[in-house]
Coordinates of C-alpha atoms and ligand atoms in Angstrom, one line a residue:
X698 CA 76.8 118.6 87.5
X699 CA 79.2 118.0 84.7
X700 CA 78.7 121.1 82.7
X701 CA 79.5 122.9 85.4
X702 CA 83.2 121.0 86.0
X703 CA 83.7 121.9 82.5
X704 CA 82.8 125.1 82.9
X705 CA 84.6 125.8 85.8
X706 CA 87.7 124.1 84.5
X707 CA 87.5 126.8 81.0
X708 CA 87.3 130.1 83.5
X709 CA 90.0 128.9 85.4
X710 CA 92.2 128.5 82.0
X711 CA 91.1 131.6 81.0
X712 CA 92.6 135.6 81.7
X713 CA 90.5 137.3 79.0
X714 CA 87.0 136.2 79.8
X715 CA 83.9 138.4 77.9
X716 CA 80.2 137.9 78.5
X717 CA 77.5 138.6 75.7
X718 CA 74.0 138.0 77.1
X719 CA 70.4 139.1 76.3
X720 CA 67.1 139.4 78.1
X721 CA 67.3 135.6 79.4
X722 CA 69.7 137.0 82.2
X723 CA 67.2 139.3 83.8
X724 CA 64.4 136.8 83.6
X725 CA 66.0 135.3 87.0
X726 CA 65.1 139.1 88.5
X727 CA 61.6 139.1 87.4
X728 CA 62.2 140.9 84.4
X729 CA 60.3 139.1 80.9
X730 CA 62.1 138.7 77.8
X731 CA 60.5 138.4 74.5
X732 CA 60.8 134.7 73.1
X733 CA 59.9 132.3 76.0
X734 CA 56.8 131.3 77.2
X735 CA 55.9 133.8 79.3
X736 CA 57.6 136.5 77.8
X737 CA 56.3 139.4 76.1
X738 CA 55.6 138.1 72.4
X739 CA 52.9 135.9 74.7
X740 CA 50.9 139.0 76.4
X741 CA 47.9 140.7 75.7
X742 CA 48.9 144.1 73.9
X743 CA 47.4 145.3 70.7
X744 CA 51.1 145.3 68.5
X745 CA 53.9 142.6 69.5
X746 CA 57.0 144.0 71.7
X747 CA 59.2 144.6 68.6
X748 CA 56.3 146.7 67.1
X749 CA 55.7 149.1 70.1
X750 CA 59.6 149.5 71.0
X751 CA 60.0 151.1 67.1
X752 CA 61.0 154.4 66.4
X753 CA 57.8 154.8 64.2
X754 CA 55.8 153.7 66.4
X755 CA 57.4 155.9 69.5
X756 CA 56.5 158.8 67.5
X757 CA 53.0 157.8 65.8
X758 CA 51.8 155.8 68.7
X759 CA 53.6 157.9 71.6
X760 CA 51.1 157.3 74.6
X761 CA 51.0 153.9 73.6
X762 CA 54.8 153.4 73.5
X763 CA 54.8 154.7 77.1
X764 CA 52.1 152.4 78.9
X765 CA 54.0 149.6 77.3
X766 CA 57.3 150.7 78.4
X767 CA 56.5 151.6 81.5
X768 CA 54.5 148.8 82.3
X769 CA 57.3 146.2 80.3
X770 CA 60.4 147.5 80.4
X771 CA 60.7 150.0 83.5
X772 CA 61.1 147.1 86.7
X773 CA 62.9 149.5 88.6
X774 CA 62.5 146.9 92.1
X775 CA 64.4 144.3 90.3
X776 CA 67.5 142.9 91.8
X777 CA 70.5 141.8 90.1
X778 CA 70.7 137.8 90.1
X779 CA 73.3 135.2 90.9
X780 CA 74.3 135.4 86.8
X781 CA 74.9 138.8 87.5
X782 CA 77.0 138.6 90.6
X783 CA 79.0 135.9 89.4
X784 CA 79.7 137.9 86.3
X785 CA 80.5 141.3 88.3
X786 CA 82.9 138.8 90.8
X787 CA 85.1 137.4 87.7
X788 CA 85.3 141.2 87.2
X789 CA 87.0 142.2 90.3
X790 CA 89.1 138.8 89.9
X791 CA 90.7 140.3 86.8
X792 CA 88.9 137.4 84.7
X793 CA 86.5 139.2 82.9
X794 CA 86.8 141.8 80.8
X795 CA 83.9 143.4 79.7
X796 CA 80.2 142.2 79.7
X797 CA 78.4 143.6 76.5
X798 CA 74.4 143.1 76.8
X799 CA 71.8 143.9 74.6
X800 CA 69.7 144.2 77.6
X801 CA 68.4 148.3 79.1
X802 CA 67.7 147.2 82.5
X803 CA 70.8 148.4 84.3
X804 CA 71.4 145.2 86.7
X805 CA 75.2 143.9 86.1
X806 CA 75.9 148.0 87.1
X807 CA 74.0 146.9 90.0
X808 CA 75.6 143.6 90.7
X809 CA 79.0 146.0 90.6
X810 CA 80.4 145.6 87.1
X811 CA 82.3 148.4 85.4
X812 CA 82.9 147.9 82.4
X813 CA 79.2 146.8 80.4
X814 CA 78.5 147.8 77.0
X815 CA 75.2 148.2 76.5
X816 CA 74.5 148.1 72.9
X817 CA 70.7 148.9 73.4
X818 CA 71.3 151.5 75.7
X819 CA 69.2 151.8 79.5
X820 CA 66.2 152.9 80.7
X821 CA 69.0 154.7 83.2
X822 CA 69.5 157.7 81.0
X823 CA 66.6 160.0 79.4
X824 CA 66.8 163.1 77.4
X825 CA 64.4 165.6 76.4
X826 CA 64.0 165.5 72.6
X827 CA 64.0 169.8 72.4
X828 CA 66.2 170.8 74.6
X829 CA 68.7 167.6 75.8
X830 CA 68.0 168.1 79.6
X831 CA 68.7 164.3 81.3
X832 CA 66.1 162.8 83.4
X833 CA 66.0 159.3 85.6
X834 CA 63.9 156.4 85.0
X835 CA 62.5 157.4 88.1
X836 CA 61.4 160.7 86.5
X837 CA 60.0 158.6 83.5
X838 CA 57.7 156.5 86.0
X839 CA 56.0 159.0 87.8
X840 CA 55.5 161.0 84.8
X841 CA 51.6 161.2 83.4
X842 CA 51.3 158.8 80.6
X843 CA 53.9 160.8 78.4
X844 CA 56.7 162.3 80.4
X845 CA 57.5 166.1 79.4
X846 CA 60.5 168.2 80.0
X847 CA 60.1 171.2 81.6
X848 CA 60.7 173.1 78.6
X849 CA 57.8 171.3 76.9
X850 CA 59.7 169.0 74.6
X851 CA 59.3 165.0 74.7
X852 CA 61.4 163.3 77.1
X853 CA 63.1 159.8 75.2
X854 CA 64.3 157.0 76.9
X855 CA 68.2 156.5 75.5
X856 CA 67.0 152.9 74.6
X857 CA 67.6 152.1 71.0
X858 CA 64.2 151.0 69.3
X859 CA 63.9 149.3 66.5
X860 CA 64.9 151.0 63.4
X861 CA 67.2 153.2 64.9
X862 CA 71.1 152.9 64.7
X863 CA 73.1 150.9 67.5
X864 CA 76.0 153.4 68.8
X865 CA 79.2 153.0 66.8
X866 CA 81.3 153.8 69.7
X867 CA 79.4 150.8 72.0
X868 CA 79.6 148.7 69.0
X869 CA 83.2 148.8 68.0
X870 CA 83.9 148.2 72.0
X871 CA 82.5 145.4 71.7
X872 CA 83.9 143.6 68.6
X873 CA 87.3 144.8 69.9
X874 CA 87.0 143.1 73.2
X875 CA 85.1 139.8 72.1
X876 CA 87.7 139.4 69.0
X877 CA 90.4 139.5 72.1
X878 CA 88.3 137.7 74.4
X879 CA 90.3 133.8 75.1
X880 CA 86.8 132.9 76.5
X881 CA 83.2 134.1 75.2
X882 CA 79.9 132.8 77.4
X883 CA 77.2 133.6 76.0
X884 CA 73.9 133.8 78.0
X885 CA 70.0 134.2 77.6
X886 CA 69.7 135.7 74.6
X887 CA 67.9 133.8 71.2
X888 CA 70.4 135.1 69.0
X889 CA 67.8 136.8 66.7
X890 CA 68.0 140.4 66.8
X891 CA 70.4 141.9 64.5
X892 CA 73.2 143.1 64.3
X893 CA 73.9 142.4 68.2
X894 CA 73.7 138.7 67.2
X895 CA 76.7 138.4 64.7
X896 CA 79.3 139.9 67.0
X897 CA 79.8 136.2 68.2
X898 CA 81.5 135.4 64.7
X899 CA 84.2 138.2 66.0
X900 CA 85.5 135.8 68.2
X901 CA 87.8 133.0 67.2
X902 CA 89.0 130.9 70.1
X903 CA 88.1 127.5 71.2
X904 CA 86.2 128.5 74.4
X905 CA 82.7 129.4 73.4
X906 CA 80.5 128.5 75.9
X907 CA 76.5 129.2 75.0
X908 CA 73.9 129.0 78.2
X909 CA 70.8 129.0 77.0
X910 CA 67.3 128.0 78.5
X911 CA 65.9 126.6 74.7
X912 CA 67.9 126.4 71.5
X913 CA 69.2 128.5 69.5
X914 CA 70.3 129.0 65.7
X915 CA 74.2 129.2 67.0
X916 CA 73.7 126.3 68.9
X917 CA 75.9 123.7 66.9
X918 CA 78.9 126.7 67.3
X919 CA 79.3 126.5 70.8
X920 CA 82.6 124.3 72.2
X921 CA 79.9 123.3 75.3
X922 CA 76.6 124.0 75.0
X923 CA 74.4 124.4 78.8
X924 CA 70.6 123.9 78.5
X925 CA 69.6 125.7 81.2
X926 CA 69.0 128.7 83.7
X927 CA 71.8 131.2 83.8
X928 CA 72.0 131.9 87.1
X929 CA 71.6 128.4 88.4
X930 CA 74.7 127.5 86.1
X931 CA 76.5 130.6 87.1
X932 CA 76.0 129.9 90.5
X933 CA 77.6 126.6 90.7
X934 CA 81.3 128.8 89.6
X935 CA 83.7 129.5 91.8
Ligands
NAD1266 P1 64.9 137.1 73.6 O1 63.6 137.3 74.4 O2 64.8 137.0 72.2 O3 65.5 135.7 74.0 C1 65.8 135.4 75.4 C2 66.4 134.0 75.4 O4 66.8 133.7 76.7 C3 65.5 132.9 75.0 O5 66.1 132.0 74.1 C4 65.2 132.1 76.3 O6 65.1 130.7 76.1 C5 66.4 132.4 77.1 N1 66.2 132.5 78.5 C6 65.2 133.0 79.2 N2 65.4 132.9 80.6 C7 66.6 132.3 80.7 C8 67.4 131.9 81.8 N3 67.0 132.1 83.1 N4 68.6 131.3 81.6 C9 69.0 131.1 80.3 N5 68.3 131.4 79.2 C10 67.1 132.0 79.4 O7 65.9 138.1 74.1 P2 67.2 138.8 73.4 O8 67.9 137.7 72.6 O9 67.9 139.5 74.4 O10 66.6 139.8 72.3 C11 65.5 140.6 72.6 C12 65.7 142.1 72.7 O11 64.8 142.6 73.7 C13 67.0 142.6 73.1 O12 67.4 143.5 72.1 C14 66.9 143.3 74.4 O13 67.4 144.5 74.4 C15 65.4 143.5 74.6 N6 64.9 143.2 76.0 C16 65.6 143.5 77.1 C17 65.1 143.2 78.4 C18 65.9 143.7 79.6 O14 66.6 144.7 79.5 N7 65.9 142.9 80.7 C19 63.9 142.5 78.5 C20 63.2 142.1 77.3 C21 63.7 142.5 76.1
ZN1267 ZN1 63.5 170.1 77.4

């Protein structure tokens, strides 16, 4: 496969590799994202995905919020995939320097990366709204259908929902390291969701690789351009 040689032949000239994917990466793990086919825009719920995961509608709608996040977004048997693993091994190589996801699912941790910047959060850290006692996602699934702290209060998933603010911390990580990166991949993500979507215009090599499964707005940006599955590409790297 000749996308793959090309690819293979950028990583190897590369030392400051970063990674900026979306919910494309965990589809290979059994996890849905929102734009494709069978993602979640596509199912049979009352209110679309972006809708339901809304601040306003986490506190108006709150049992609501819960069957669809726990039913959606809590996959807690899901495996890292090859895209993953790959991207944890360039890691330990010294190649890559920091993955930053907009995805909450937890899985490059899994696959062994250390350094990942979530800019969504994960559905790995909770916190009671009253009180600021942490729970696991564990806690969160086996809760009734909303979960309580034992002092009463709300427990909130540390996800950021729409209309709330990204961290400032996570974000300015993440511009730092992509404006240094010699080599951005980009992966699974429809390049949509602001503002996670413009920190590709922090970086300003020549190296900008974009694997997507359909097209994208940022398409005609990318210095080679893969139309396919991430982990099936990734896979291929040595
Ligand atoms: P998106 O659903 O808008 O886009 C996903 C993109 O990935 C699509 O363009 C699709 O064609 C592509 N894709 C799907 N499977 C792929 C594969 N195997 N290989 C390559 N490309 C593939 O997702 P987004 O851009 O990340 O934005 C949606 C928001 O939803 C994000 O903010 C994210 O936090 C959240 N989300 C997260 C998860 C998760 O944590 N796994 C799942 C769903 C949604
Ligand atoms: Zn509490």
């Amino acid at each position: 496969m000749e996308y793959a040689e090309r690819l293979q032949q950028m990583i190897d000239e590369s030392e400051n590799i970063v990674f900026f994917g979306g919910a494309g990466v965990s589809t290979e793990s059994g996890i849905p994202d929102f734009r494709s086919v069978d993602g979640l825009y596509h199912t049979q719920y009352r209110f679309p995905p972006e809708t339901i995961l809304s601040h306003d509608f986490f506190l108006s709608h709150t049992q609501e919020f819960f069957a669809f996040y726990k039913a959606k977004m809590l996959q807690l048997g899901a495996r890292p995939n090859m895209a993953h693993k790959k991207l944890a091994e360039l890691e330990k190589e010294g190649k890559l320097k920091a993955v930053v996801t907009q995805n909450i699912d937890g899985l490059h941790q899994a696959a062994g990366s250390k350094n990942v910047l979530e800019l969504h959060g994960s559905v790995h850290r909770n916190t009671c709204m009253d009180c600021g006692k942490r729970y696991t996602a564990e806690d969160i699934l086996r809760s009734g259908e909303v979960p309580y702290c034992t002092c009463g209060g709300i427990i909130k998933p540390d996800v950021v929902l729409y209309g709330e603010m990204l961290s400032d911390d996570v974000m300015n990580r993440s511009v730092k390291a992509i404006a240094a990166a010699d080599m951005l991949i980009v992966g699974g993500t429809s390049l949509v969701v602001y503002p996670a979507a413009g920190l590709i215009e922090y970086y300003g090599g020549n190296k900008l690789v974009l694997i997507n499964k359909a097209p994208t707005g940022r398409d005609g940006r990318a210095d080679l351009l893969i139309p396919g599955k991430i982990g099936e590409v990734l896979s291929k790297i040595k």
